[in-house]
C-alpha positions as CSV (number, residue, x, y, z in Angstrom):
1,M,114.6,33.6,240.1
2,I,117.8,33.9,242.1
3,V,119.7,32.1,239.3
4,G,118.1,34.4,236.8
5,L,119.4,37.5,238.7
6,I,122.9,36.1,238.5
7,T,122.9,34.9,234.9
8,V,121.0,37.6,233.1
9,P,123.7,40.3,233.4
10,E,126.3,37.8,232.3
11,L,124.2,36.8,229.3
12,L,123.8,40.5,228.5
13,N,127.6,40.9,228.4
14,K,128.2,37.6,226.5
15,I,125.6,37.7,223.7
16,G,124.5,41.4,223.7
17,A,121.1,43.1,224.0
18,E,119.7,41.9,220.7
19,R,120.3,38.2,221.2
20,L,119.1,38.5,224.8
21,G,115.9,40.0,223.4
22,V,115.4,36.9,221.2
23,L,116.2,34.6,224.1
24,S,113.6,36.4,226.3
25,I,111.0,35.7,223.7
26,A,112.1,32.0,223.6
27,W,111.8,31.9,227.4
28,M,108.3,33.1,227.1
29,L,107.5,30.4,224.5
30,V,109.0,27.7,226.6
31,G,107.1,28.9,229.6
32,Y,103.7,29.0,228.0
33,L,103.6,26.5,225.2
34,G,103.3,23.9,227.9
35,V,99.8,25.1,228.7
36,L,98.5,24.7,225.1
37,D,97.3,21.2,226.0
38,L,93.6,21.5,225.3
39,G,93.3,22.2,229.0
40,L,93.8,18.5,229.7
41,G,96.5,19.0,232.3
42,R,94.4,21.1,234.7
43,A,91.3,18.9,233.9
44,L,93.3,15.8,234.8
45,T,94.4,17.3,238.1
46,R,90.8,18.2,239.0
47,A,89.5,14.8,237.9
48,I,92.1,12.9,240.0
49,G,91.4,15.1,243.0
50,E,87.7,14.5,242.7
51,Q,88.1,10.7,242.1
52,N,90.2,10.4,245.2
53,A,87.5,12.1,247.1
54,R,84.9,9.7,245.7
55,G,87.1,6.7,246.4
56,V,87.5,5.7,242.8
57,I,90.0,2.8,242.4
58,V,93.5,3.5,241.2
59,D,93.2,1.3,238.1
60,K,90.5,3.6,236.7
61,Q,92.5,6.7,237.5
62,I,95.5,5.2,235.6
63,S,93.3,4.5,232.6
64,L,92.0,8.0,232.5
65,S,95.5,9.5,232.9
66,R,97.0,7.3,230.1
67,E,94.2,8.4,227.7
68,A,94.7,12.0,228.6
69,T,98.4,11.8,228.1
70,R,98.0,10.2,224.7
71,Y,95.9,13.2,223.5
72,M,98.3,15.7,225.1
73,V,101.3,14.3,223.2
74,L,99.4,14.4,220.0
75,V,98.5,18.0,220.7
76,G,102.2,18.7,221.2
77,V,103.0,17.3,217.8
78,F,100.4,19.6,216.3
79,W,101.9,22.7,217.9
80,M,105.3,21.6,216.8
81,I,104.2,21.6,213.2
82,V,102.5,25.0,213.7
83,I,105.7,26.5,215.1
84,V,107.9,25.0,212.3
85,S,105.5,26.5,209.7
86,I,105.4,30.0,211.1
87,A,109.0,30.4,212.3
88,P,110.2,32.0,209.1
89,F,107.4,34.6,209.1
90,V,107.9,35.4,212.8
91,T,111.7,35.9,212.5
92,E,111.8,37.6,209.2
93,K,108.6,39.7,209.1
94,L,106.9,40.0,212.4
95,L,109.8,40.7,214.8
96,N,112.3,43.5,214.2
97,I,115.3,41.2,214.3
98,P,118.5,42.4,212.6
99,N,119.3,40.7,209.3
100,D,122.4,39.0,210.6
101,L,120.4,37.3,213.4
102,Q,117.4,36.2,211.4
103,I,118.9,32.9,210.2
104,E,120.2,32.0,213.7
105,A,116.8,32.9,215.3
106,K,114.8,30.9,212.7
107,K,116.8,27.7,213.3
108,G,116.7,28.3,217.1
109,F,112.9,28.5,217.1
110,L,112.8,25.2,215.1
111,W,114.7,23.5,218.0
112,L,112.1,24.9,220.4
113,A,109.3,23.5,218.3
114,V,110.8,20.0,218.8
115,A,110.6,20.6,222.6
116,V,106.8,21.0,222.6
117,P,105.7,17.3,222.7
118,F,108.1,16.7,225.5
119,M,106.7,19.7,227.4
120,L,103.1,18.5,227.1
121,Y,104.1,15.0,228.2
122,A,105.7,16.5,231.2
123,T,102.6,18.6,231.8
124,S,100.5,15.3,232.0
125,R,102.9,13.8,234.6
126,V,102.8,17.0,236.7
127,A,98.9,16.9,236.5
128,I,99.0,13.4,238.0
129,L,101.4,14.3,240.8
130,E,99.5,17.4,241.7
131,G,96.1,15.6,241.7
132,Q,97.7,13.1,244.2
133,Q,99.0,16.1,246.1
134,R,102.6,14.8,245.8
135,F,104.1,18.3,245.6
136,R,107.5,17.3,246.9
137,R,108.2,15.3,243.8
138,V,107.0,18.0,241.5
139,N,109.3,20.6,243.2
140,A,112.2,18.3,243.2
141,I,112.2,18.5,239.4
142,K,110.7,22.0,238.8
143,I,113.4,23.8,240.9
144,P,116.3,22.4,238.9
145,L,114.3,22.8,235.7
146,G,113.8,26.5,236.4
147,M,117.5,27.0,237.2
148,A,118.6,25.1,234.1
149,T,116.4,27.4,231.9
150,F,119.0,30.1,232.7
151,I,122.1,28.1,233.3
152,A,122.0,26.1,230.0
153,P,121.9,29.2,227.7
154,L,124.6,30.8,229.8
155,G,126.8,27.7,229.6
156,M,126.3,27.5,225.8
157,S,127.2,31.1,225.4
158,Y,130.7,30.4,226.7
159,F,131.2,28.1,223.6
160,D,129.3,29.9,221.0
161,K,127.0,33.0,221.1
162,N,125.0,31.8,218.1
163,I,121.4,32.1,219.2
164,E,120.5,28.8,217.4
165,Y,122.7,26.8,219.8
166,I,121.6,28.8,222.8
167,L,117.9,28.0,222.1
168,A,118.8,24.3,221.3
169,S,120.1,24.1,224.9
170,L,116.5,24.8,226.1
171,L,115.4,21.7,224.1
172,G,117.9,19.6,226.1
173,V,116.5,20.9,229.3
174,R,112.9,20.1,228.4
175,V,113.8,16.6,227.3
176,C,115.5,15.9,230.6
177,A,112.5,17.3,232.5
178,A,110.1,15.1,230.6
179,I,112.1,12.0,231.4
180,S,112.4,12.9,235.0
181,F,108.7,13.6,235.5
182,G,107.9,10.3,233.7
183,L,110.1,8.4,236.1
184,V,108.6,9.8,239.3
185,A,104.9,9.9,238.3
186,N,104.1,6.4,239.4
187,W,100.9,5.0,240.9
188,P,100.9,3.4,244.4
189,S,98.6,0.5,245.2
190,C,97.9,-0.5,241.7
191,S,96.5,-4.0,241.1
192,G,98.3,-4.3,237.7
193,K,95.0,-4.7,235.8
194,V,94.3,-1.3,234.2
195,A,90.6,-0.8,233.6
196,S,89.2,0.6,230.3
197,C,88.8,4.3,230.2
198,D,85.3,5.6,230.8
199,K,84.1,7.6,227.8
200,N,82.0,9.9,230.0
201,E,85.0,10.8,232.0
202,M,87.0,11.6,228.9
203,R,84.1,13.6,227.6
204,E,84.0,15.6,230.9
205,L,87.8,16.2,230.6
206,F,87.4,17.6,227.1
207,F,84.4,19.8,228.1
208,F,86.4,21.3,230.9
209,G,89.6,21.4,228.8
210,G,87.9,22.8,225.8
211,W,87.0,26.0,227.5
212,L,90.3,26.1,229.3
213,T,92.0,25.8,225.9
214,I,90.5,29.1,224.9
215,S,92.0,30.6,228.1
216,N,95.3,28.9,227.5
217,I,95.5,30.3,223.9
218,V,94.3,33.8,224.8
219,S,96.0,34.1,228.2
220,P,99.6,34.0,226.9
221,I,98.7,36.7,224.4
222,L,97.3,38.8,227.2
223,A,100.3,38.1,229.5
224,Y,103.3,38.3,227.1
225,F,102.3,39.5,223.6
226,D,103.6,42.9,224.7
227,R,107.0,41.6,223.9
228,F,106.0,41.0,220.3
229,F,104.5,44.5,220.1
230,I,107.7,46.0,221.4
231,G,109.9,43.9,219.1
232,A,107.8,44.8,216.0
233,M,107.2,48.5,216.8
234,L,110.5,49.5,218.6
235,S,113.6,47.2,218.6
236,M,115.0,44.0,220.2
237,T,117.0,46.3,222.5
238,A,113.7,47.7,223.8
239,V,112.5,44.2,224.3
240,T,115.5,43.6,226.5
241,Y,114.9,46.8,228.5
242,Y,111.3,45.8,229.0
243,T,111.9,42.1,229.9
244,I,114.6,42.8,232.5
245,P,112.1,44.0,235.1
246,Q,109.2,41.9,233.8
247,D,111.1,38.6,234.0
248,V,112.1,39.2,237.6
249,L,108.7,40.4,238.8
250,V,106.6,37.8,236.9
251,R,108.8,35.1,238.4
252,L,107.7,36.2,241.8
253,T,104.2,34.9,240.9
254,A,105.7,31.5,241.6
255,L,104.5,32.3,245.2
256,P,100.7,32.7,244.5
257,I,100.9,29.9,241.9
258,A,102.4,27.6,244.5
259,I,99.8,28.6,247.0
260,M,96.9,27.9,244.7
261,G,98.6,24.8,243.2
262,V,98.3,23.2,246.6
263,L,94.8,24.5,247.3
264,F,93.3,23.7,243.9
265,P,92.9,19.9,244.6
266,L,91.5,20.8,248.0
267,L,89.0,23.2,246.4
268,S,88.0,20.4,243.9
269,K,87.4,18.0,246.8
270,S,85.5,20.6,248.9
271,H,83.0,21.3,246.1
272,F,82.2,17.6,245.9
273,L,82.1,16.5,249.5
274,L,82.4,19.4,251.9
275,P,81.2,22.7,250.3
276,E,81.6,24.6,253.6
277,E,85.4,23.9,253.5
278,T,85.6,26.2,250.5
279,T,85.1,29.1,252.8
280,K,88.1,28.1,254.9
281,V,90.3,27.7,251.9
282,V,89.3,31.1,250.4
283,R,89.9,32.8,253.8
284,S,93.3,31.2,254.2
285,A,94.4,32.1,250.7
286,A,93.3,35.7,251.1
287,I,95.3,36.0,254.3
288,M,98.4,34.6,252.6
289,F,98.1,36.9,249.6
290,S,97.5,40.0,251.7
291,T,100.5,39.3,253.9
292,V,103.2,37.2,252.2
293,W,102.5,38.2,248.6
294,F,102.0,41.9,249.5
295,S,105.3,41.9,251.4
296,A,107.2,40.3,248.6
297,I,106.0,43.0,246.1
298,G,106.4,45.7,248.6
299,V,110.1,44.8,249.2
300,A,110.6,44.6,245.4
301,I,109.3,48.2,245.1
302,L,111.3,49.6,248.0
303,V,114.6,48.3,246.8
304,A,114.0,48.8,243.0
305,D,116.4,51.7,242.5
306,D,119.4,50.3,244.3
307,F,118.7,46.7,243.1
308,L,118.5,47.6,239.4
309,S,121.7,49.8,239.6
310,W,123.6,47.0,241.2
311,W,122.1,44.3,238.9
312,V,122.3,45.8,235.4
313,G,124.2,49.1,236.0
314,S,123.0,52.6,236.4
315,E,122.7,53.2,232.6
316,V,120.3,50.4,232.0
317,S,118.5,51.0,235.3
318,S,117.5,54.5,234.2
319,H,115.6,53.0,231.2
320,V,113.8,50.4,233.2
321,V,113.0,51.6,236.7
322,N,109.7,53.2,235.8
323,V,108.7,50.1,234.0
324,W,109.6,48.2,237.2
325,Y,107.2,50.3,239.3
326,I,104.3,50.1,236.9
327,L,104.7,46.3,236.4
328,A,105.1,45.7,240.1
329,V,101.6,46.8,240.9
330,G,100.2,44.9,238.0
331,V,102.0,41.7,239.0
332,F,100.7,42.0,242.5
333,I,97.1,42.2,241.3
334,N,97.7,39.4,238.8
335,G,99.0,37.2,241.5
336,F,96.0,37.9,243.8
337,S,93.6,37.1,240.9
338,H,94.8,33.5,241.0
339,L,92.4,33.1,244.0
340,P,89.1,33.8,242.1
341,Y,90.5,32.1,239.0
342,N,91.1,28.8,240.8
343,I,87.8,29.1,242.7
344,I,85.9,29.2,239.4
345,Q,87.9,26.4,237.8
346,S,87.8,24.1,240.8
347,A,84.0,23.7,240.2
348,G,84.5,22.9,236.5
349,R,83.4,26.4,235.3
350,S,86.4,26.9,232.9
351,D,83.9,28.5,230.5
352,V,83.6,31.5,232.7
353,T,87.4,32.3,232.7
354,A,87.6,31.6,229.0
355,K,84.8,34.1,228.2
356,I,86.5,36.8,230.4
357,H,89.8,36.3,228.5
358,V,88.1,36.5,225.1
359,I,86.3,39.7,226.1
360,E,89.6,41.3,227.1
361,L,91.6,40.4,224.1
362,I,90.8,42.9,221.4
363,P,90.5,46.0,223.7
364,Y,93.9,45.0,225.2
365,L,95.7,44.7,221.9
366,V,94.3,48.1,220.7
367,L,95.3,49.6,224.0
368,M,98.8,48.1,223.8
369,F,99.3,49.5,220.3
370,F,98.4,53.0,221.2
371,C,100.3,53.0,224.6
372,I,103.5,51.8,222.9
373,S,103.1,54.3,220.1
374,F,102.9,57.3,222.5
375,L,104.8,56.1,225.6
376,G,107.2,53.3,224.5
377,I,108.0,50.5,226.9
378,E,106.5,52.4,229.8
379,G,103.2,52.5,227.8
380,A,103.5,48.8,227.4
381,A,103.8,48.3,231.1
382,F,100.8,50.6,231.8
383,A,98.6,48.8,229.2
384,W,99.6,45.4,230.7
385,S,98.9,46.5,234.3
386,L,95.6,48.2,233.3
387,R,94.4,45.0,231.6
388,V,95.3,43.0,234.8
389,V,93.2,45.4,236.9
390,F,90.2,44.8,234.6
391,D,90.8,41.0,234.5
392,S,91.0,40.7,238.3
393,S,87.9,42.7,238.8
394,L,85.9,40.5,236.4
395,L,87.2,37.3,238.0
396,F,86.3,38.4,241.5
397,L,82.8,39.4,240.3
398,A,82.3,36.1,238.5
399,A,83.5,34.1,241.5
400,S,81.0,35.9,243.8
401,K,78.2,35.2,241.3
402,V,79.1,31.5,240.8
403,F,79.6,30.8,244.5
404,H,77.1,33.0,246.3
405,L,77.6,31.1,249.6
406,Q,81.2,32.4,249.7
407,R,80.3,35.9,248.5
408,R,81.3,37.5,251.8
409,E,84.7,35.9,251.8
410,I,85.3,36.7,248.2
411,S,84.3,40.3,248.7
412,N,86.6,40.6,251.7
413,A,89.5,39.2,249.6
414,F,88.8,41.7,246.8
415,F,88.9,44.7,249.1
416,M,92.0,43.4,250.7
417,M,93.6,43.3,247.2
418,V,92.5,46.9,246.5
419,F,93.9,48.2,249.8
420,C,97.2,46.5,249.2
421,A,97.4,47.7,245.5
422,L,96.8,51.3,246.6
423,T,99.6,50.9,249.1
424,L,102.0,49.7,246.5
425,V,101.1,52.6,244.2
426,A,101.9,55.0,247.0
427,L,105.2,53.2,247.6
428,C,106.1,53.6,243.9
429,Y,105.8,57.3,243.6
430,V,106.5,58.7,247.1
431,K,110.3,59.3,247.3
432,Y,110.7,60.0,251.0
433,D,111.5,56.9,253.0
434,Y,109.8,58.0,256.2
435,I,106.6,58.7,254.3
436,R,106.9,55.3,252.5
437,Y,107.2,53.4,255.8
438,G,104.4,55.5,257.3
439,I,102.2,54.5,254.4
440,V,103.0,50.8,254.9
441,A,102.3,51.1,258.6
442,F,99.0,52.9,258.1
443,F,97.6,50.5,255.5
444,G,98.9,47.5,257.5
445,F,96.9,48.7,260.5
446,V,93.8,49.3,258.3
447,L,94.1,45.8,256.8
448,L,94.6,44.1,260.2
449,K,91.8,46.0,261.8
450,K,89.3,45.6,259.0
451,F,90.0,42.1,257.8
452,G,92.8,40.4,259.6
453,L,91.3,40.2,263.1
454,R,88.0,39.1,261.6
455,F,89.6,36.3,259.7
456,M,92.0,35.2,262.5
457,F,89.2,34.9,265.1
458,N,86.6,33.8,262.5
459,E,84.2,36.6,263.3
460,K,80.8,36.6,261.4
């Protein structure tokens, strides 16, 4: 995120708002095509965590992971063909890209298509490492990868501002990442004789992954299709104005994703061996979200005006500051919803989250269309945040129904999220600093008294 803060203004100056709008859509594709893996990545992480809890020998785990990787690479080839097929339509008809940029954008998206098999191979390696809880190795590659996603396009822009070559640089980044993850995802204590893959275990992976695939297809539409709406209904410059605050705020969700990334294998184990441990994990996550995550978004809101003026200039800041406020609240709720989402999936109920996402899809697209029509990019931010509120509420309700033994802890977490979200809304629209800080102190006291002390001292 820090690298992005430094490079985005320079990219804006080097390649212009329209090309940066195309690049922002490419960043979205690079970020989310990696999850279109039939759900096998998350299923493999869960399976390895559960097998470790059951004491399954490493040889069988290797066999399962190899078979899953083979399917994931084949899925990557399929998505590559799909992207190649639809790239002309997307660049020439769907998006409002100027005529002089259409050829560049079309060729650039073809380069991104080639990156997809490499991305899904890397996803399989990450799944293995996270299932083994070897997060240091994952981060050792993910951190440079995230930085290179910004640095590579900026470096290419110094040689040529052609968007084709800029998007091609992202292919190079993804190939390097795939090679790196392949080198570090090894198996300790292997006998050297890999057992044959159990068909029942693969069937279970596909059952879990099949429902998760529906979520993985629908979820990017729910999360980022607003950019396509803005590009089609307004302009690529409007896409840039919208994605400047969105890219920063959404990247903050690396914090809740990291928290739940660590806790997901533990949740999978606790459901199998120690169900009572689930309560402790839920409580710990709720405390972290309502303190660390709330603080991060609160600071982002308090410094929004000054930060945006310094980062992209007062002229651009005037167009995006209200979008920043609206999205900040939505991003906070979206980050908090990773808790019920992972609780549900850790028990293999990926069907629940998939059904929720499907229910949301059509109403959200209709809402997005009308909000952009009447309110522009601020309407897009409002529609996105409102959808997140609905999504989070359904996830918490579903988690409490699926895990009735943890209903008290899940309900407490939900009310903590509501209190924090209301505080953030107040911070957005109260302009006097002393009132803002008073609101923070008041809600902090309420949260601590109502929930914090109970959790800290494990009161019943």
